[in-house]
Amino acid sequence: MIALLLLAFLGPSLPLQPVRTVVLLDQSPSAREGVAQVASTLPQLPNVRYLAFAERAREVASASARREDLGEGTDINTALLEAQRLEPDRIVLLSDGLSQGEVLPVPTPVYAFWTAPSPRISLSLLPPTYPVHGETVEVRVLLESTADTTARLVIEGPAGRQERQVQVKAGRQSFGYRFALERPATVRARVESELGQDGAQVQVSPADKVRVWVLGDEALARYLEAQGFSVERRHRVELPIQADVVALGVSTRDLSEAEIDALQDFLNQGGSLLWTATPRGLFFGGWERSSLSEAIPLEPLEHDGGVGLVLVLDVSGSMLQDDKLGLAVTGALELIRSAREQDYVGVVAFSSNYRWVFRPRRMTPQGRKAAESLLLAARAGGGTLIGGAYAEAVRALEPLPVEDKRILVMTDGQVADPIQPVLSAAAQGQQRKIFTSSVALGADADQGFLRELAQQGGGSFWYVPSPSDLPRFFLEEAQRQFKREALEGSFALATRPWASGLLYAQEGAVLAVGESGRGRVAALATDLSRSWKDWKGASGFLGSLLRWLSQTPARPRVQAVRGEDGVRVLLEGQFERPALRYAGKAQDFLPVGPLRYEARLPYGARGEAAVLEAGVPRLNLTLPALPEWRLEDGRANLRALAEASGGRLLGDLAELTALPQRKALELRPLLVALALALFVLERYLEWRRMGAVGSS
């Protein structure tokens, strides 16, 4: 038994059976001739089987067998999988190494022999990225040649037939074929030379027609119809909004608040808005006073010195009922958001005493943010003493560097302190051009006092019957306080800081674009029915603008295009840090424009890839197939495959004869099992012997 274990430790073996070998013969068009030449020199191997392959693999009788029915491409990975099914001990691969599929190492050792691809000129067509209706697109014709040659190139498509003689040098070069994409089009190309001939065709289809709702601008509708857009003339904003872009040439007074809210939701969800300056549109239509004003990329430059406004706000205990205070704060926020940078806003609260929520400050972005935060912290409780708060409002307005100074008083109850001093202060304030308006909230408010206060203060009295009406009232009041009822005549326009100006005139910006929510916006400050009627390029320019508007961040798109120097992966959409995962590695996208990113992979990249972004499901894409003939180091491809599989790249097929031809039978497991059996038998016999002694 001990001798058997020592023998097993030495690991003896017996060469009993021949090694099983599978030979893979690349019979794709690029490798067929080269493999046929070297296959005749393949040494005789015992226990060998042959597989011919191109796109598919089939078993053949000998190395000299020819199969030309296996496809016009090369898929080495498929061939390796077919070979694995035959359970070989090694694989011999004869190929030019130009595979169009992803090649993965296999557990069986691969011994590869490289054959040079046959001389060839090949042609492929590179389509445009994201083609849209009406634009001029370009199809690139890519020629790849293994040697210098003179070729005849013919291209046919919507721009007609183009024929030329070209001097092609070894390597890659390309030619462009441009045309206007009005409908789905087919481009065909072929090349002929002493190295052979090749041809290709590509279908170029425009994206779905952009759907546009046009409200109140007939001239714009005609221009867009001429560009092939799907145009619907509308008088109202109906739900759901089934359009990519909504063009607004109407006034805010033509739409309800619900319709304007629907436009805001449409923008937030990835739709796009275009404002045009018809006689009733854009700033003539009061859009700068609407809840959508912050989404308009243009703003009027008004030359007034601003407005100073103090809201004297009741925060007594009665304001806790029916969420009056919460609704009042919501409405007061509209005052803040509607104010311009040259305007001053302050809020002083009163109950049993008074306190400043915030003193008058300019409504810069920082001032507005701070004011909103302070206002949201307001709390209610106590009585209704207005005198001190009103006097504070007057004192705070007096030193402000504005000519237009106003006070707005709001309460829901009866004033508890003497009213005559307050009325006298309002009359004196009017003489100093500080005007007071008042708001009675609900039937319990002291309407008599508030009406008199507005009269003495030179302002207006408003009755708001229900707390739920407060937000709407304050929005309307903001329009009255901070903006003129309508802009008239000529006035300059400026591009907002977050937007980009595209066209300018002497009076300022004419066209600006930007992003809002998850959509895109544009404002065109010109009347198309008059100002552009003699410009022949107007229709095309507006078409380009609408196509840009329709490609919003809410519609992410990814496309892989094989170019002359590699694979370009293009991504459009709103992403923070998009990355491309390919072949187990992550590669960041680089921004190349607004909401556009690009990543590049080497020319030989193949297989599946995925675009990843935190919080968004990954977008899978298939990289475009490689051409059969191409300028690539096939020898390096085979070396990498062979070494990763435990084999090597052969310099000569004769090296196969030096490899082991018989598979050894390992005796170690057999010897260990025999030693274990002897040990068990010995223990059994000893037990029997002890039993016999005991019985005697």
XYZ file of C-alpha atoms in Angstrom:
696
model
C 0.000 0.000 0.000
C 2.805 2.436 0.915
C 4.601 1.564 -2.312
C 1.462 2.370 -4.307
C 1.154 5.791 -2.618
C 4.805 6.571 -3.335
C 4.292 5.592 -6.961
C 1.187 7.826 -7.194
C 3.206 10.707 -5.788
C 5.596 10.387 -8.733
C 2.633 10.888 -11.135
C 3.262 8.222 -13.803
C 1.253 8.126 -17.047
C 0.855 5.977 -20.144
C 0.540 7.357 -23.736
C -2.490 5.366 -24.781
C -4.559 7.336 -27.370
C -3.941 9.991 -30.068
C -4.636 13.650 -29.304
C -7.934 14.836 -30.780
C -7.329 17.837 -33.097
C -9.841 20.071 -34.868
C -8.510 22.198 -37.735
C -10.469 25.371 -38.552
C -10.140 26.540 -42.160
C -11.104 30.169 -42.797
C -12.969 30.195 -46.125
C -14.354 33.713 -45.948
C -13.791 35.796 -49.107
C -10.761 37.612 -47.712
C -8.923 34.484 -46.495
C -10.126 31.768 -48.902
C -7.188 31.840 -51.337
C -4.484 32.236 -48.685
C -5.810 29.354 -46.588
C -6.131 27.106 -49.652
C -2.436 27.625 -50.425
C -1.175 26.716 -46.945
C -3.692 23.937 -46.276
C -1.813 21.672 -48.680
C 1.285 21.972 -46.456
C -0.580 20.969 -43.296
C 1.242 17.966 -41.772
C -0.538 14.690 -41.300
C -2.024 14.558 -37.797
C -3.649 11.552 -36.086
C -7.272 11.727 -34.978
C -8.028 15.050 -36.799
C -11.288 16.602 -38.008
C -11.743 19.647 -40.241
C -14.219 22.519 -40.058
C -14.558 25.115 -42.813
C -16.034 28.426 -41.710
C -16.965 31.943 -42.767
C -20.129 33.328 -41.166
C -21.114 29.718 -40.412
C -19.065 26.564 -39.796
C -19.466 23.119 -41.391
C -17.400 19.932 -41.116
C -15.479 18.945 -44.275
C -13.618 15.787 -45.230
C -10.111 17.206 -45.638
C -7.985 20.331 -45.467
C -8.244 20.770 -49.245
C -12.055 20.819 -49.283
C -13.604 24.121 -50.445
C -16.914 25.583 -49.241
C -18.156 28.892 -50.682
C -21.669 28.704 -49.254
C -20.847 29.731 -45.681
C -21.474 33.475 -46.047
C -19.587 36.579 -47.104
C -18.280 37.549 -43.670
C -16.027 36.076 -40.974
C -17.076 34.915 -37.501
C -14.165 33.169 -35.787
C -16.066 32.959 -32.515
C -18.826 30.856 -34.097
C -16.174 28.545 -35.562
C -14.501 28.109 -32.163
C -17.831 27.225 -30.532
C -18.508 24.606 -33.235
C -15.034 23.163 -32.680
C -15.633 22.951 -28.922
C -18.662 20.731 -29.533
C -16.323 18.098 -31.001
C -14.457 17.970 -27.647
C -10.948 18.365 -29.065
C -7.718 18.429 -27.095
C -6.415 21.296 -29.265
C -7.619 23.549 -32.086
C -5.563 24.578 -35.100
C -6.838 27.800 -36.710
C -5.838 28.903 -40.220
C -7.155 32.450 -40.855
C -6.315 36.041 -41.783
C -7.567 37.107 -38.332
C -10.214 39.536 -39.642
C -13.332 38.539 -37.705
C -16.555 40.527 -37.793
C -17.875 39.056 -34.570
C -16.568 39.231 -31.035
C -13.774 36.664 -30.509
C -13.530 35.156 -27.027
C -10.850 32.807 -25.671
C -11.845 29.135 -25.320
C -10.672 26.598 -22.706
C -9.018 24.470 -25.401
C -5.500 25.503 -26.531
C -5.585 27.258 -29.904
C -2.606 27.121 -32.276
C -3.151 29.812 -34.884
C -1.458 30.312 -38.230
C -1.848 33.652 -40.002
C -2.373 33.919 -43.763
C -2.318 37.252 -45.553
C -5.713 38.395 -46.870
C -6.055 38.467 -50.645
C -5.474 41.856 -52.364
C -8.702 43.780 -52.417
C -10.435 47.122 -52.693
C -13.578 47.347 -50.587
C -16.348 49.927 -50.338
C -18.707 50.842 -47.518
C -21.256 53.632 -47.058
C -21.453 55.694 -43.877
C -24.951 57.185 -43.353
C -25.563 60.578 -41.703
C -26.334 60.696 -38.000
C -29.909 61.532 -36.967
C -31.086 62.702 -40.403
C -34.194 64.890 -40.315
C -36.647 65.906 -42.973
C -35.657 68.842 -45.149
C -31.977 69.133 -44.212
C -29.008 68.588 -46.491
C -27.290 65.355 -45.471
C -24.115 63.596 -46.560
C -23.383 59.928 -47.135
C -19.659 59.157 -46.907
C -18.234 56.609 -49.369
C -15.314 54.840 -47.675
C -12.745 52.997 -49.817
C -10.199 50.630 -48.279
C -7.458 49.233 -50.482
C -4.571 46.853 -49.739
C -2.452 48.401 -52.536
C -2.234 51.478 -54.773
C -4.624 51.271 -57.685
C -6.757 53.253 -60.132
C -10.469 52.733 -59.611
C -13.764 53.715 -61.198
C -16.257 54.928 -58.583
C -19.977 55.310 -59.332
C -22.455 56.817 -56.836
C -26.219 57.018 -57.447
C -28.916 58.618 -55.333
C -31.258 61.612 -54.992
C -28.534 64.021 -56.192
C -28.145 62.063 -59.434
C -25.395 59.834 -60.788
C -21.780 60.731 -60.087
C -18.936 58.882 -61.807
C -15.214 59.500 -61.365
C -11.795 57.953 -61.815
C -9.903 57.992 -58.528
C -6.308 57.256 -57.608
C -6.593 55.065 -54.534
C -3.596 54.625 -52.293
C -3.129 51.718 -49.918
C -5.157 52.613 -46.885
C -8.455 54.433 -46.407
C -9.972 57.432 -48.129
C -13.502 58.728 -48.439
C -15.764 60.835 -50.646
C -18.950 62.715 -49.837
C -22.341 62.497 -51.551
C -24.707 65.317 -50.476
C -28.424 65.751 -51.082
C -31.555 67.275 -49.577
C -33.483 64.680 -47.581
C -37.123 65.196 -48.541
C -38.216 61.543 -48.324
C -36.659 58.116 -47.642
C -33.787 57.722 -50.071
C -31.427 54.983 -51.248
C -27.804 55.681 -52.083
C -25.862 53.074 -54.082
C -22.161 52.978 -54.848
C -19.793 50.591 -56.588
C -16.079 50.548 -57.272
C -14.090 48.647 -59.897
C -10.320 48.202 -60.168
C -7.686 45.595 -60.958
C -7.932 44.530 -57.313
C -11.569 43.571 -57.766
C -14.935 45.217 -57.421
C -17.293 45.922 -54.565
C -20.604 47.655 -53.999
C -22.923 48.783 -51.225
C -26.171 50.608 -50.662
C -27.682 52.406 -47.703
C -31.200 53.534 -46.894
C -31.452 57.050 -45.438
C -34.820 57.801 -43.852
C -35.709 61.060 -42.122
C -36.895 60.929 -38.571
C -40.632 61.069 -38.016
C -42.103 64.384 -39.075
C -41.981 66.906 -36.293
C -45.512 67.648 -35.071
C -46.170 71.331 -34.463
C -49.201 73.072 -33.007
C -49.375 76.673 -34.213
C -51.577 79.136 -32.318
C -52.193 82.528 -33.881
C -49.339 82.741 -36.435
C -50.503 81.834 -39.936
C -47.249 82.982 -41.548
C -45.232 80.584 -39.380
C -47.623 77.741 -40.204
C -47.098 78.278 -43.948
C -43.317 78.423 -43.592
C -43.254 75.156 -41.627
C -45.595 73.361 -44.017
C -43.190 74.269 -46.822
C -40.472 72.473 -44.853
C -42.499 69.287 -44.503
C -43.541 69.608 -40.851
C -46.832 68.179 -39.631
C -48.610 71.439 -38.764
C -51.917 71.746 -36.898
C -53.512 75.186 -36.557
C -55.076 75.490 -33.124
C -57.090 78.132 -31.292
C -56.847 76.542 -27.840
C -54.417 74.348 -25.912
C -56.184 71.024 -25.613
C -55.127 68.146 -23.390
C -53.244 65.985 -23.963
C -50.819 68.086 -26.026
C -49.976 65.741 -28.889
C -47.152 67.706 -30.466
C -43.384 68.024 -30.309
C -43.411 71.828 -30.478
C -46.127 74.360 -29.624
C -45.740 77.737 -31.356
C -47.471 80.620 -29.558
C -48.462 83.690 -31.523
C -51.379 84.484 -29.202
C -51.804 86.665 -26.129
C -51.987 85.361 -22.590
C -55.494 86.825 -22.536
C -56.432 84.331 -25.271
C -55.613 81.403 -22.979
C -56.908 80.363 -19.582
C -54.696 79.852 -16.584
C -55.279 76.107 -16.935
C -54.000 76.205 -20.519
C -50.875 78.104 -19.450
C -50.314 75.549 -16.680
C -50.674 72.800 -19.292
C -47.938 74.459 -21.372
C -45.675 74.530 -18.316
C -46.287 70.818 -17.712
C -45.651 70.126 -21.404
C -42.293 71.911 -21.130
C -41.347 70.081 -17.933
C -42.082 66.738 -19.567
C -39.853 67.371 -22.580
C -41.979 69.373 -25.027
C -40.775 72.595 -26.654
C -42.263 76.078 -26.946
C -41.710 78.801 -29.537
C -43.006 82.336 -28.966
C -43.431 84.600 -32.001
C -44.075 88.357 -32.067
C -47.369 88.642 -33.849
C -49.453 91.776 -33.046
C -50.967 89.690 -30.204
C -47.980 87.513 -29.324
C -44.885 87.471 -27.120
C -44.446 90.740 -25.202
C -47.324 92.438 -27.028
C -49.407 89.598 -25.603
C -48.228 89.978 -22.029
C -46.183 86.779 -21.822
C -43.574 88.532 -19.651
C -46.268 88.758 -16.958
C -47.322 85.099 -17.151
C -46.226 82.175 -15.011
C -44.152 81.066 -18.020
C -42.153 84.297 -18.107
C -39.038 82.659 -16.646
C -39.007 80.163 -19.538
C -38.878 82.852 -22.260
C -35.267 83.290 -23.459
C -35.830 87.000 -24.302
C -36.880 89.792 -21.965
C -37.894 93.410 -22.663
C -35.601 96.151 -21.436
C -37.910 98.652 -19.789
C -36.348 101.951 -18.890
C -38.340 102.689 -15.725
C -36.530 102.965 -12.417
C -38.315 100.055 -10.815
C -41.080 99.707 -8.222
C -40.884 99.645 -4.419
C -43.601 97.494 -2.822
C -44.219 96.528 0.818
C -46.827 93.900 1.622
C -48.459 94.516 5.016
C -49.614 90.973 5.800
C -52.087 89.880 8.498
C -50.686 86.915 10.470
C -53.216 86.990 13.330
C -54.737 83.816 14.782
C -57.707 83.917 12.383
C -55.303 83.364 9.454
C -54.790 79.810 10.695
C -58.338 78.901 9.640
C -58.803 77.290 6.211
C -55.034 77.572 5.611
C -55.428 81.299 4.900
C -51.817 82.020 5.815
C -50.459 79.200 3.640
C -52.446 80.440 0.644
C -51.445 84.037 1.349
C -47.764 82.995 1.432
C -48.208 81.091 -1.841
C -49.682 84.217 -3.397
C -46.988 86.476 -1.945
C -44.386 84.243 -3.531
C -45.892 85.225 -6.892
C -45.153 88.854 -6.051
C -41.538 87.961 -5.420
C -41.159 85.820 -8.530
C -42.802 88.392 -10.779
C -40.600 91.264 -9.608
C -37.754 92.440 -11.823
C -34.196 93.052 -10.667
C -34.819 96.807 -10.492
C -37.826 96.273 -8.193
C -37.761 96.332 -4.363
C -40.060 94.082 -2.327
C -40.547 93.835 1.450
C -43.028 92.066 3.747
C -44.014 93.299 7.215
C -46.339 91.042 9.248
C -48.777 92.200 11.927
C -50.809 90.512 14.653
C -50.637 91.727 18.282
C -47.428 93.441 17.242
C -45.509 93.837 14.002
C -42.291 92.302 12.697
C -40.419 92.431 9.427
C -40.383 89.165 7.518
C -37.787 90.899 5.350
C -37.158 94.564 4.669
C -37.413 95.939 1.109
C -34.614 94.567 -1.043
C -33.870 94.391 -4.736
C -35.172 91.258 -6.365
C -31.891 90.031 -7.740
C -31.623 86.219 -8.000
C -29.941 86.185 -4.585
C -32.442 88.619 -3.086
C -35.367 86.657 -4.467
C -34.051 83.385 -3.084
C -33.514 84.831 0.389
C -36.950 86.497 0.393
C -38.696 83.268 -0.579
C -36.949 81.388 2.233
C -37.940 83.998 4.846
C -41.528 84.172 3.650
C -41.965 80.399 3.869
C -41.004 80.611 7.562
C -43.905 82.959 8.475
C -46.156 81.835 11.366
C -49.595 83.051 12.559
C -51.032 83.883 16.014
C -52.295 86.867 18.069
C -54.585 89.832 17.470
C -55.024 92.375 14.645
C -53.090 95.612 15.303
C -52.171 97.218 11.982
C -50.950 100.714 12.905
C -47.319 99.925 13.734
C -46.845 97.726 10.684
C -48.286 100.316 8.325
C -46.050 103.076 9.760
C -43.017 100.793 9.311
C -43.947 100.221 5.673
C -44.091 103.980 5.008
C -40.747 104.580 6.727
C -39.062 101.736 4.786
C -40.280 102.986 1.388
C -39.283 106.636 1.793
C -35.498 106.209 1.256
C -35.722 103.741 -1.641
C -34.142 104.973 -4.927
C -37.339 104.450 -6.960
C -40.085 106.843 -7.925
C -42.939 104.309 -7.874
C -43.653 103.334 -4.221
C -46.616 101.256 -3.128
C -48.116 99.535 -0.083
C -50.458 96.551 -0.251
C -52.430 95.784 2.954
C -54.174 92.441 3.397
C -56.315 91.279 6.362
C -59.169 88.848 7.025
C -60.624 90.465 10.174
C -61.584 93.614 12.072
C -58.739 95.985 12.929
C -58.338 96.282 16.722
C -56.349 99.521 16.998
C -57.535 103.064 16.133
C -57.966 103.438 12.399
C -57.808 107.216 12.053
C -53.999 107.436 12.472
C -53.609 104.802 9.774
C -55.946 106.647 7.387
C -54.102 109.917 8.041
C -50.757 108.238 7.358
C -52.135 106.863 4.075
C -53.282 110.338 2.975
C -49.903 111.831 3.856
C -48.155 108.995 2.050
C -50.147 109.694 -1.117
C -48.903 113.295 -1.033
C -45.337 111.908 -0.948
C -46.228 109.554 -3.823
C -46.506 106.426 -1.686
C -49.753 104.819 -2.812
C -51.717 102.290 -0.756
C -54.017 99.504 -1.954
C -55.916 97.067 0.245
C -57.304 93.527 0.156
C -60.271 92.244 2.168
C -60.060 88.460 2.560
C -63.440 86.868 3.207
C -66.740 88.241 4.575
C -65.311 88.866 8.092
C -62.743 91.390 6.901
C -63.144 95.083 7.851
C -64.185 96.119 4.335
C -65.218 99.629 5.356
C -61.831 100.459 6.816
C -59.941 98.814 3.960
C -61.989 100.609 1.328
C -61.358 103.928 3.044
C -57.653 103.118 3.389
C -57.333 102.545 -0.359
C -59.229 105.758 -1.097
C -57.032 107.826 1.236
C -53.903 106.133 -0.089
C -54.707 106.692 -3.767
C -54.784 102.992 -4.557
C -57.345 100.256 -5.230
C -59.551 98.156 -2.964
C -59.922 94.447 -3.693
C -62.321 91.915 -2.195
C -61.204 88.249 -2.304
C -64.120 86.104 -1.112
C -62.265 82.794 -0.635
C -58.734 81.938 0.574
C -58.344 79.609 -2.406
C -58.538 82.688 -4.677
C -55.470 84.291 -3.083
C -52.759 82.783 -5.329
C -54.573 83.900 -8.466
C -55.215 87.365 -7.005
C -51.573 87.879 -6.098
C -50.459 86.770 -9.571
C -52.755 89.365 -11.147
C -51.610 91.952 -8.612
C -47.989 91.220 -9.477
C -48.754 91.942 -13.099
C -50.405 95.210 -12.134
C -47.699 96.285 -9.703
C -44.529 95.404 -11.563
C -45.435 95.522 -15.239
C -47.286 97.807 -17.547
C -50.540 96.366 -18.777
C -49.022 96.018 -22.273
C -45.770 96.875 -23.998
C -46.306 99.222 -26.921
C -44.180 100.668 -29.704
C -40.481 99.874 -30.008
C -38.514 98.584 -27.052
C -35.188 96.832 -26.758
C -34.888 93.144 -25.947
C -32.134 91.298 -24.142
C -31.161 87.641 -24.018
C -31.577 86.070 -20.607
C -28.325 84.909 -18.960
C -29.189 81.225 -19.361
C -30.139 81.531 -23.059
C -28.203 81.975 -26.308
C -28.895 84.776 -28.778
C -28.913 83.773 -32.460
C -30.096 86.901 -34.295
C -29.644 90.570 -33.428
C -30.870 93.888 -34.804
C -30.271 97.511 -33.854
C -32.932 97.353 -31.144
C -31.364 94.261 -29.554
C -31.863 90.499 -29.737
C -34.367 89.141 -32.273
C -34.052 85.385 -31.692
C -32.895 83.537 -28.579
C -32.997 79.861 -27.647
C -32.405 77.855 -24.496
C -33.532 74.964 -22.340
C -36.247 74.937 -19.709
C -37.468 71.993 -17.683
C -36.721 68.975 -19.824
C -37.622 70.805 -23.015
C -36.303 73.558 -25.243
C -37.593 77.086 -25.824
C -37.154 79.827 -28.404
C -38.470 83.381 -28.740
C -38.623 85.138 -32.110
C -39.231 88.887 -31.728
C -40.349 89.606 -35.266
C -43.625 89.478 -37.150
C -43.092 86.845 -39.852
C -46.044 88.082 -41.894
C -44.163 91.316 -42.595
C -40.474 91.299 -41.759
C -39.298 88.087 -43.456
C -41.669 87.872 -46.408
C -38.947 88.827 -48.936
C -36.252 86.555 -47.517
C -35.985 83.369 -49.567
C -34.117 81.574 -46.822
C -36.794 82.167 -44.169
C -38.483 78.790 -44.582
C -35.233 76.822 -44.329
C -34.035 78.849 -41.340
C -37.284 78.309 -39.440
C -37.190 74.619 -40.349
C -33.732 74.257 -38.785
C -34.956 76.085 -35.678
C -37.957 73.771 -35.285
C -35.836 70.657 -35.784
C -33.499 71.821 -33.028
C -36.456 72.495 -30.750
C -37.883 69.020 -31.317
C -34.703 67.253 -30.111
C -35.196 67.774 -26.386
C -33.417 66.273 -23.384
C -36.465 64.138 -22.668
C -35.870 62.206 -25.898
C -32.442 60.607 -25.436
C -31.003 59.035 -28.570
C -27.884 56.970 -29.109
C -26.324 55.959 -32.406
C -23.101 54.220 -33.384
C -21.543 55.172 -36.727
C -18.431 53.557 -38.170
C -16.177 56.240 -39.596
C -12.785 56.409 -41.248
C -10.790 56.353 -38.019
C -13.035 54.409 -35.655
C -16.552 54.062 -34.294
C -18.287 57.269 -33.175
C -20.983 56.711 -30.563
C -23.253 59.756 -30.443
C -25.586 60.446 -27.522
C -28.243 63.138 -27.262
C -30.141 63.871 -24.073
C -29.879 65.200 -20.556
C -27.241 63.169 -18.734
C -24.877 64.082 -15.924
C -21.931 61.781 -16.601
C -22.741 59.376 -19.436
C -20.282 56.546 -20.038
C -19.890 53.860 -22.675
C -19.115 50.340 -21.472
C -17.353 48.261 -24.104
C -15.267 45.085 -23.804
C -15.363 45.291 -20.016
C -14.082 48.870 -19.886
C -15.906 52.148 -19.232
C -15.189 55.179 -21.383
C -16.587 58.640 -20.614
C -18.474 60.616 -23.210
C -17.179 64.071 -24.051
C -19.622 66.978 -24.612
C -19.605 68.187 -28.217
C -22.582 70.567 -28.064
C -25.715 71.370 -26.089
C -27.026 68.036 -24.768
C -24.781 66.159 -27.218
C -21.968 63.805 -26.282
C -19.537 61.673 -28.229
C -17.299 58.702 -27.469
C -14.843 57.063 -29.855
C -13.865 53.423 -30.091
C -11.055 51.912 -32.203
C -11.891 50.966 -35.758
C -11.871 47.265 -34.932
C -14.446 47.579 -32.147
C -17.204 45.012 -32.489
C -20.016 43.412 -30.518
C -22.458 44.763 -27.965
C -21.979 47.992 -26.016
C -24.093 49.920 -23.493
C -24.521 53.569 -22.590
C -24.826 53.970 -18.816
C -26.113 56.918 -16.734
C -26.875 56.981 -13.017
C -30.590 56.668 -12.363
C -31.518 55.935 -15.988
C -31.876 52.426 -17.492
C -28.928 51.733 -19.745
C -29.358 52.145 -23.478
C -28.064 49.114 -25.370
C -26.719 49.418 -28.881
C -25.052 47.141 -31.386
C -21.882 48.464 -32.956
C -21.987 48.491 -36.774
C -20.474 45.462 -38.484
C -16.929 45.584 -39.789
C -16.352 45.131 -43.544
C -14.892 41.784 -44.632
C -11.793 43.396 -46.154
C -10.211 46.023 -43.953
C -6.871 47.422 -42.861
C -6.334 45.642 -39.569
C -3.519 43.628 -38.015
C -5.029 40.147 -38.224
C -1.764 38.551 -37.073
C -1.998 40.438 -33.745
C -5.633 39.356 -33.381
C -4.685 35.677 -33.765
C -1.735 35.973 -31.373
C -3.962 37.482 -28.676
C -6.573 34.720 -29.141
C -4.035 31.894 -29.101
C -2.130 33.088 -26.043
C -5.364 33.759 -24.091
C -6.489 30.176 -24.842
C -3.241 28.536 -23.745
C -1.797 28.024 -27.214
C 0.449 30.151 -29.427
C 0.810 31.754 -32.840
C 2.656 29.418 -35.234
C 5.392 30.711 -37.498
C 5.299 27.537 -39.594
C 2.775 24.728 -39.842
C 5.611 22.242 -39.408
C 5.678 23.258 -35.745
C 2.552 21.147 -35.291
C 4.645 17.977 -35.586
C 6.591 18.958 -32.474
C 3.433 19.003 -30.377
C 2.426 15.843 -28.417
C 0.556 13.474 -30.713
C -0.760 11.127 -28.031
C -2.758 11.913 -24.933
C -1.262 10.440 -21.769
C -3.360 8.373 -19.359
C -2.720 9.638 -15.829
C -2.131 6.694 -13.421
C -2.131 8.697 -10.194
C -5.923 8.448 -9.525
C -5.833 4.701 -10.259
C -2.883 4.102 -7.902
C -4.473 6.138 -5.095
C -7.736 4.206 -5.458
C -5.882 0.883 -5.411
C -3.954 1.891 -2.253
C -7.229 2.902 -0.570
C -8.819 -0.443 -1.524
C -5.873 -2.358 -0.079
C -6.125 -0.332 3.146
C -9.841 -1.172 3.496
C -9.205 -4.861 2.706
C -6.418 -5.015 5.278
C -8.672 -3.499 7.960
C -11.433 -6.019 7.100
C -9.170 -9.041 7.321
C -7.811 -7.811 10.672
C -11.361 -7.467 12.002
C -12.211 -11.029 10.888
C -9.093 -12.380 12.542
C -9.873 -10.662 15.837
C -13.396 -12.021 15.724
C -12.175 -15.590 15.224
C -9.795 -15.373 18.203
C -12.548 -14.066 20.470
C -14.985 -16.867 19.618
C -12.438 -19.538 20.443
